[in-house]
Amino acid sequence: MHTITMIPGDGIGSEISEAMRRVVESTGVKIEWDIQEAGADVMDKYGTPLPDHVLESIKRNKVAIKGPITTPVGSGFRSVNVALRKELDLYVNLRPIYSLKGVKSRYDNIDLVIVRENTEDLYAGIEFEEGSKDAIELIGFLKAHGAKMRFEDAGISIKPISISGTERIVRFAYDYARREGRKKVTAVHKANIMKHTDGLFLRVSREIGERYPDIETEDRIVDNMCMQLVQKPELYDVLVCPNLYGDILSDLCAGLVGGLGMVPGANIGEEHAVFEPVHGSAPKYAGQNKVNPSALILTSVLMLKHIGEREAADKVFNATRDVIAEGKHVTYDLGGTATTSGMADAIINKITG
Ligand code: NAD
């Protein structure tokens, strides 16, 4: 028996979470769901969108699966998704991107994985507002150390990329490649311009790559990478990226396979893992039993593999793939008329035969 924290989320979250839960249970795998609420709906009750008991539940169970959570613009509350990644040091963002028959897209032969660093880079949150005392002080310091700034009315964001942070993400990428039978890891960077951050990322990536002679190692400058992905995406396998490039390339690659509605994701640390689809809470469709549950169901495939339930993972993946390919019981975004729960039923029928 596995105990897993389930955070249904808000907007379309509860509908797709219920669909995912039923599909996973139909494989026969034994899971006790520790259901926890987070997000705007619990703000009034607990004064925070991420109450301590939700974090405690994930710390206790080590594994969580979550639906999307709305981050209201300008409300002043931090994204629960970002807070979870920080609190639990979930340094890996894993996004497998693959073509599925039955999903309209420009390509039909894509099978790559983005391994995005999740804690450093310009996302570290070290920022100084234009005109603030700290920004002015920092600019003074930089000028005293030889930095040339054409304009001083600048806001400043700092980009830390460390040896330790790079080593652990690159090692994860190679170990993942080995475990999943993949052939090549491509490090993405802009080392020609940012020598001390991206340059470090590239140097450490090459050093780690040498320790994995069975996996091919290569690198690409990020702008060239974008062009290559659009022209020859089939040449790529595992991409390991610093935080910002990983974020941008994930959406670019999602676009190659038919959009965000299909892409699963995982945030993984040394001790904990939180699995969540890439898409958001699509508030305009909430409560209509209309949206596509595939991204969260495919996310559960990653979760099942993570907890060692490979057979159940394969059953869920194959059934979802087949239902999408047949196109008879699919939701509106895939050109069908099925409801969220109807599509889940079709997947369950395939699993239980
Ligand atoms: P979104 O992904 O929620 O929706 C954009 C559009 O994509 C929707 O209007 C819909 O047309 C389509 N879509 C998304 N998921 C779908 C599905 N499962 N089936 C069919 N169509 C689907 O993006 P958004 O509108 O930018 O964000 C809405 C909210 O979600 C925001 O508050 C945002 O902060 C939040 N968000 C949360 C997460 C997360 O919890 N990890 C991720 C992204 C966005």
Coordinates of C-alpha atoms and ligand atoms in Angstrom, one line a residue:
M1 CA 0.0 0.0 0.0
H2 CA 1.3 3.5 -0.9
T3 CA 0.1 6.6 0.8
I4 CA 0.2 9.6 -1.6
T5 CA -0.8 13.2 -0.9
M6 CA -3.4 14.4 -3.4
I7 CA -4.0 18.1 -3.9
P8 CA -7.0 18.4 -6.3
G9 CA -6.3 22.1 -6.9
D10 CA -9.0 24.6 -8.0
G11 CA -10.7 25.6 -11.3
I12 CA -10.8 22.3 -13.3
G13 CA -8.6 20.7 -10.7
S14 CA -11.2 18.6 -8.9
E15 CA -12.7 17.2 -12.1
I16 CA -9.4 16.0 -13.6
S17 CA -8.1 14.8 -10.2
E18 CA -11.2 12.6 -9.8
A19 CA -10.7 11.3 -13.3
M20 CA -7.0 10.5 -12.6
R21 CA -7.8 8.8 -9.3
R22 CA -10.4 6.5 -10.9
V23 CA -8.0 5.6 -13.7
V24 CA -5.1 4.8 -11.4
E25 CA -7.3 2.7 -9.1
S26 CA -8.6 0.7 -12.0
T27 CA -5.1 -0.8 -12.5
G28 CA -5.4 -2.5 -9.1
V29 CA -2.5 -0.6 -7.6
K30 CA -3.1 0.0 -3.8
I31 CA -3.0 3.7 -3.0
E32 CA -4.4 5.5 0.0
W33 CA -4.9 9.1 -1.0
D34 CA -4.2 11.7 1.7
I35 CA -6.4 14.5 0.3
Q36 CA -5.2 18.1 1.0
E37 CA -6.7 21.4 0.0
A38 CA -4.4 24.3 -1.1
G39 CA -4.9 27.6 -3.0
A40 CA -7.2 30.6 -3.0
D41 CA -10.1 28.6 -1.6
V42 CA -8.3 27.9 1.7
M43 CA -7.0 31.4 2.2
D44 CA -9.9 32.6 4.4
K45 CA -9.7 29.6 6.6
Y46 CA -5.9 29.3 7.1
G47 CA -4.7 32.8 6.1
T48 CA -2.3 31.2 3.6
P49 CA -2.8 29.3 0.3
L50 CA -0.3 26.7 1.4
P51 CA -1.1 25.7 5.0
D52 CA 1.6 24.0 7.0
H53 CA -0.4 20.7 7.3
V54 CA -0.3 20.4 3.5
L55 CA 3.5 20.6 3.5
E56 CA 3.6 18.2 6.5
S57 CA 1.5 15.7 4.5
I58 CA 4.0 15.8 1.5
K59 CA 7.0 15.6 3.9
R60 CA 5.4 12.6 5.6
N61 CA 4.3 10.7 2.4
K62 CA 7.2 11.8 0.2
V63 CA 5.0 11.8 -2.9
A64 CA 2.2 14.1 -4.0
I65 CA 0.1 14.6 -7.1
K66 CA -1.6 17.9 -7.6
G67 CA -4.0 19.5 -10.0
P68 CA -3.5 23.1 -11.0
I69 CA -3.8 26.0 -8.6
T70 CA -4.9 29.5 -9.6
T71 CA -2.4 32.3 -8.8
P72 CA -4.6 35.4 -8.8
V73 CA -2.8 38.3 -10.5
G74 CA -2.0 41.1 -8.2
S75 CA -3.5 39.4 -5.1
G76 CA -0.2 39.5 -3.3
F77 CA -0.2 35.8 -2.7
R78 CA 2.8 33.8 -3.9
S79 CA 2.3 31.0 -6.3
V80 CA 1.6 27.8 -4.3
N81 CA 3.4 25.9 -7.1
V82 CA 6.6 27.9 -6.8
A83 CA 6.4 27.8 -2.9
L84 CA 6.1 24.0 -3.0
R85 CA 9.2 23.7 -5.2
K86 CA 11.2 26.0 -2.9
E87 CA 10.0 24.6 0.5
L88 CA 10.7 21.0 -0.6
D89 CA 13.9 21.8 -2.6
L90 CA 12.4 20.1 -5.7
Y91 CA 15.3 20.9 -7.9
V92 CA 14.3 18.9 -11.0
N93 CA 11.4 19.8 -13.3
L94 CA 10.9 16.9 -15.6
R95 CA 8.8 17.2 -18.7
P96 CA 8.5 14.4 -21.2
I97 CA 7.3 15.6 -24.5
Y98 CA 6.1 13.1 -27.1
S99 CA 3.8 12.9 -30.1
L100 CA 0.6 10.9 -29.7
K101 CA -1.4 9.6 -32.6
G102 CA -4.8 11.4 -32.7
V103 CA -3.5 14.8 -31.4
K104 CA -3.3 17.4 -34.1
S105 CA 0.2 18.9 -34.4
R106 CA 2.9 19.7 -37.0
Y107 CA 5.1 16.7 -36.1
D108 CA 4.3 13.1 -35.4
N109 CA 7.7 11.8 -34.4
I110 CA 8.7 13.7 -31.2
D111 CA 10.0 11.9 -28.1
L112 CA 12.2 14.1 -25.9
V113 CA 12.5 14.9 -22.3
I114 CA 13.2 18.3 -20.8
V115 CA 15.1 18.2 -17.5
R116 CA 14.9 21.8 -16.1
E117 CA 16.8 23.1 -13.1
N118 CA 14.1 24.4 -10.7
T119 CA 15.8 26.5 -8.0
E120 CA 18.5 28.7 -9.4
D121 CA 19.1 31.2 -12.3
L122 CA 17.0 34.3 -12.7
Y123 CA 14.2 32.5 -10.8
A124 CA 16.1 32.6 -7.6
G125 CA 14.0 35.7 -6.6
I126 CA 17.0 37.9 -5.9
E127 CA 15.6 41.2 -7.4
F128 CA 16.1 44.9 -6.8
E129 CA 13.5 47.4 -7.8
E130 CA 14.5 50.3 -10.0
G131 CA 15.2 53.4 -7.8
S132 CA 15.2 51.5 -4.5
K133 CA 17.9 52.2 -2.0
D134 CA 19.2 48.6 -2.5
A135 CA 19.3 49.0 -6.3
I136 CA 21.2 52.3 -6.0
E137 CA 23.7 50.8 -3.5
L138 CA 24.2 47.7 -5.7
I139 CA 24.8 49.9 -8.8
G140 CA 27.3 51.9 -6.8
F141 CA 29.1 48.6 -5.8
L142 CA 29.0 47.3 -9.4
K143 CA 30.5 50.6 -10.8
A144 CA 33.2 50.5 -8.2
H145 CA 34.1 47.1 -9.4
G146 CA 34.4 48.1 -13.1
A147 CA 30.9 47.4 -14.4
K148 CA 29.8 49.8 -17.1
M149 CA 26.2 50.8 -17.0
R150 CA 24.9 53.1 -19.7
F151 CA 21.7 53.9 -17.7
E152 CA 21.4 53.8 -13.9
D153 CA 17.6 53.7 -13.7
A154 CA 17.6 49.9 -13.9
G155 CA 15.8 47.2 -12.0
I156 CA 18.2 44.3 -11.3
S157 CA 17.6 40.6 -11.2
I158 CA 20.6 38.4 -10.2
K159 CA 21.3 35.1 -12.0
P160 CA 23.1 32.6 -9.7
I161 CA 24.2 29.3 -11.2
S162 CA 26.3 27.2 -8.9
I163 CA 28.6 24.1 -9.3
S164 CA 26.5 22.2 -6.7
G165 CA 23.2 23.1 -8.3
T166 CA 24.4 22.2 -11.8
E167 CA 26.0 19.0 -10.7
R168 CA 22.8 17.6 -9.2
I169 CA 20.6 18.5 -12.1
V170 CA 23.0 17.2 -14.7
R171 CA 23.6 14.0 -12.7
F172 CA 19.8 13.5 -12.6
A173 CA 19.6 14.0 -16.3
Y174 CA 22.2 11.3 -17.0
D175 CA 20.8 8.9 -14.4
Y176 CA 17.3 9.4 -15.9
A177 CA 18.7 8.8 -19.4
R178 CA 20.3 5.5 -18.3
R179 CA 17.3 4.3 -16.4
E180 CA 14.9 5.0 -19.3
G181 CA 17.2 3.6 -22.0
R182 CA 17.8 7.0 -23.6
K183 CA 20.9 7.6 -25.7
K184 CA 21.9 11.3 -25.6
V185 CA 22.0 14.3 -23.2
T186 CA 22.2 17.8 -24.7
A187 CA 23.2 20.6 -22.3
V188 CA 21.5 24.0 -23.3
H189 CA 23.3 27.2 -22.5
K190 CA 24.5 30.7 -23.6
A191 CA 28.1 30.2 -22.5
N192 CA 29.5 32.4 -25.2
I193 CA 27.9 35.4 -23.6
M194 CA 27.4 34.6 -19.9
K195 CA 30.8 33.0 -19.1
H196 CA 30.5 32.7 -15.3
T197 CA 27.0 31.3 -15.1
D198 CA 26.2 29.5 -18.4
G199 CA 29.9 28.9 -18.9
L200 CA 30.0 27.1 -15.5
F201 CA 26.8 25.2 -16.4
L202 CA 28.5 24.0 -19.7
R203 CA 31.8 23.1 -18.0
V204 CA 30.1 21.1 -15.2
S205 CA 27.8 19.4 -17.7
R206 CA 30.8 18.2 -19.8
E207 CA 32.6 17.0 -16.7
I208 CA 29.6 14.9 -15.5
G209 CA 29.0 13.7 -19.1
E210 CA 32.5 12.1 -19.1
R211 CA 31.4 9.9 -16.3
Y212 CA 28.6 8.4 -18.4
P213 CA 30.5 7.0 -21.5
D214 CA 27.4 4.9 -22.5
I215 CA 25.4 8.1 -23.1
E216 CA 26.2 10.6 -25.8
T217 CA 27.0 14.1 -24.6
E218 CA 26.5 17.3 -26.6
D219 CA 25.6 20.9 -26.1
R220 CA 23.7 23.6 -27.9
I221 CA 23.6 27.4 -27.5
V222 CA 20.0 28.2 -26.6
D223 CA 19.1 30.3 -29.6
N224 CA 20.4 27.6 -32.0
M225 CA 18.5 25.0 -29.8
C226 CA 15.2 26.8 -30.5
M227 CA 15.8 26.7 -34.3
Q228 CA 17.0 23.1 -34.2
L229 CA 13.9 22.0 -32.2
V230 CA 11.6 23.6 -34.8
Q231 CA 13.5 22.2 -37.7
K232 CA 14.7 18.8 -36.5
P233 CA 13.1 17.9 -33.2
E234 CA 13.6 14.2 -33.8
L235 CA 17.3 14.5 -33.3
Y236 CA 17.0 15.3 -29.6
D237 CA 16.5 13.0 -26.7
V238 CA 17.2 14.4 -23.1
L239 CA 17.7 18.2 -22.8
V240 CA 19.2 19.5 -19.6
C241 CA 18.7 23.2 -19.1
P242 CA 19.1 26.0 -16.5
N243 CA 15.8 27.2 -15.1
L244 CA 14.8 30.0 -17.6
Y245 CA 15.8 28.2 -20.8
G246 CA 14.1 25.1 -19.5
D247 CA 10.9 27.0 -18.9
I248 CA 10.8 28.5 -22.4
L249 CA 11.9 25.4 -24.2
S250 CA 9.2 23.3 -22.4
D251 CA 6.5 25.5 -23.8
L252 CA 8.1 25.5 -27.2
C253 CA 8.2 21.7 -27.2
A254 CA 4.7 21.5 -25.9
G255 CA 3.7 23.4 -29.0
L256 CA 5.4 20.8 -31.1
V257 CA 3.2 18.1 -29.8
G258 CA -0.2 19.8 -29.8
G259 CA -0.2 22.1 -26.8
L260 CA 0.0 22.3 -23.0
G261 CA -3.2 20.2 -22.5
M262 CA -1.3 17.0 -23.2
V263 CA 2.0 17.5 -21.3
P264 CA 2.7 15.8 -17.9
G265 CA 5.3 17.0 -15.4
A266 CA 7.1 16.3 -12.2
N267 CA 9.0 18.2 -9.6
I268 CA 11.5 16.0 -7.9
G269 CA 14.0 16.5 -5.0
E270 CA 16.3 14.2 -3.1
E271 CA 13.5 13.2 -0.7
H272 CA 10.2 14.4 -2.2
A273 CA 8.4 14.5 -5.5
V274 CA 5.3 16.5 -6.5
F275 CA 3.7 15.5 -9.8
E276 CA 1.6 18.0 -11.7
P277 CA 0.5 18.7 -15.3
V278 CA 2.0 21.6 -17.1
H279 CA -1.3 23.3 -17.8
G280 CA -3.2 25.7 -15.4
S281 CA -6.6 25.8 -13.8
A282 CA -8.5 27.0 -16.9
P283 CA -11.1 28.7 -14.6
K284 CA -13.5 29.4 -17.5
Y285 CA -14.2 25.7 -17.8
A286 CA -14.4 24.9 -14.1
G287 CA -17.4 22.7 -13.1
Q288 CA -18.4 21.8 -16.7
N289 CA -17.0 18.3 -16.8
K290 CA -15.6 19.3 -20.2
V291 CA -11.8 19.5 -20.1
N292 CA -9.2 17.0 -21.1
P293 CA -8.0 14.9 -18.2
S294 CA -5.0 13.4 -20.2
A295 CA -2.2 15.6 -18.9
L296 CA -3.0 14.7 -15.3
I297 CA -3.5 11.1 -16.2
L298 CA -0.2 11.0 -18.0
T299 CA 1.3 12.8 -15.0
S300 CA 0.1 9.9 -12.9
V301 CA 2.2 7.6 -15.2
L302 CA 5.3 9.4 -14.1
M303 CA 4.2 9.1 -10.4
L304 CA 3.5 5.4 -10.7
K305 CA 7.0 4.8 -12.2
H306 CA 8.5 6.9 -9.4
I307 CA 6.9 4.6 -6.7
G308 CA 8.0 1.5 -8.6
E309 CA 4.6 0.6 -10.1
R310 CA 5.9 0.2 -13.6
E311 CA 3.3 -2.3 -14.7
A312 CA 0.4 0.0 -13.6
A313 CA 2.2 2.9 -15.3
D314 CA 2.4 1.0 -18.6
K315 CA -1.3 0.1 -18.3
V316 CA -2.4 3.7 -17.8
F317 CA -0.1 5.0 -20.5
N318 CA -1.2 2.4 -23.1
A319 CA -4.9 2.8 -22.4
T320 CA -4.7 6.6 -22.6
R321 CA -2.7 6.5 -25.8
D322 CA -5.2 4.1 -27.4
V323 CA -8.3 6.1 -26.4
I324 CA -6.7 9.3 -27.9
A325 CA -5.6 7.4 -31.1
E326 CA -9.1 6.0 -31.6
G327 CA -10.6 9.5 -31.1
K328 CA -14.1 8.2 -30.2
H329 CA -14.2 9.1 -26.5
V330 CA -12.1 12.3 -26.4
T331 CA -12.8 15.8 -25.2
Y332 CA -13.5 18.9 -27.2
D333 CA -9.9 20.0 -27.5
L334 CA -9.0 16.7 -29.3
G335 CA -12.0 17.1 -31.6
G336 CA -14.4 14.9 -29.7
T337 CA -17.6 15.4 -27.6
A338 CA -16.7 13.3 -24.6
T339 CA -16.9 14.7 -21.1
T340 CA -13.9 14.6 -18.6
S341 CA -15.5 11.7 -16.8
G342 CA -16.5 10.0 -20.0
M343 CA -13.0 10.0 -21.3
A344 CA -11.8 8.6 -18.0
D345 CA -14.4 5.8 -18.3
A346 CA -13.1 4.9 -21.8
I347 CA -9.5 4.7 -20.4
I348 CA -10.7 2.6 -17.5
N349 CA -12.6 0.2 -19.8
K350 CA -9.3 -0.4 -21.8
I351 CA -7.4 -1.0 -18.6
T352 CA -9.9 -3.5 -17.1
G353 CA -10.5 -5.0 -20.5
Ligands
NAD1 P1 -4.4 27.4 -18.4 O1 -3.5 26.3 -18.8 O2 -5.2 27.2 -17.1 O3 -5.5 27.6 -19.5 C1 -5.2 28.1 -20.8 C2 -6.2 27.5 -21.8 O4 -5.7 26.2 -22.2 C3 -7.6 27.3 -21.2 O5 -8.5 28.4 -21.4 C4 -8.1 26.1 -22.1 O6 -8.5 26.6 -23.4 C5 -6.8 25.3 -22.3 N1 -6.7 24.2 -21.4 C6 -5.8 24.2 -20.3 N2 -6.0 23.0 -19.7 C7 -6.8 22.2 -20.5 C8 -7.3 20.9 -20.4 N3 -7.0 20.1 -19.4 N4 -8.2 20.5 -21.3 C9 -8.6 21.3 -22.3 N5 -8.2 22.6 -22.4 C10 -7.3 23.0 -21.5 O7 -3.5 28.7 -18.4 P2 -3.8 30.2 -17.8 O8 -5.2 30.6 -18.3 O9 -2.7 31.0 -18.2 O10 -3.8 30.0 -16.2 C11 -5.0 29.9 -15.4 C12 -4.5 29.8 -14.0 O11 -3.8 28.7 -13.7 C13 -3.6 31.0 -13.5 O12 -4.1 31.4 -12.3 C14 -2.3 30.4 -13.5 O13 -1.5 31.0 -12.5 C15 -2.6 29.0 -13.0 N6 -1.6 28.0 -13.4 C16 -1.3 27.0 -12.5 C17 -0.4 26.1 -12.8 C18 -0.1 25.0 -11.8 O14 -0.9 24.8 -10.8 N7 1.0 24.3 -11.9 C19 0.3 26.1 -14.0 C20 0.0 27.1 -15.0 C21 -0.9 28.0 -14.6

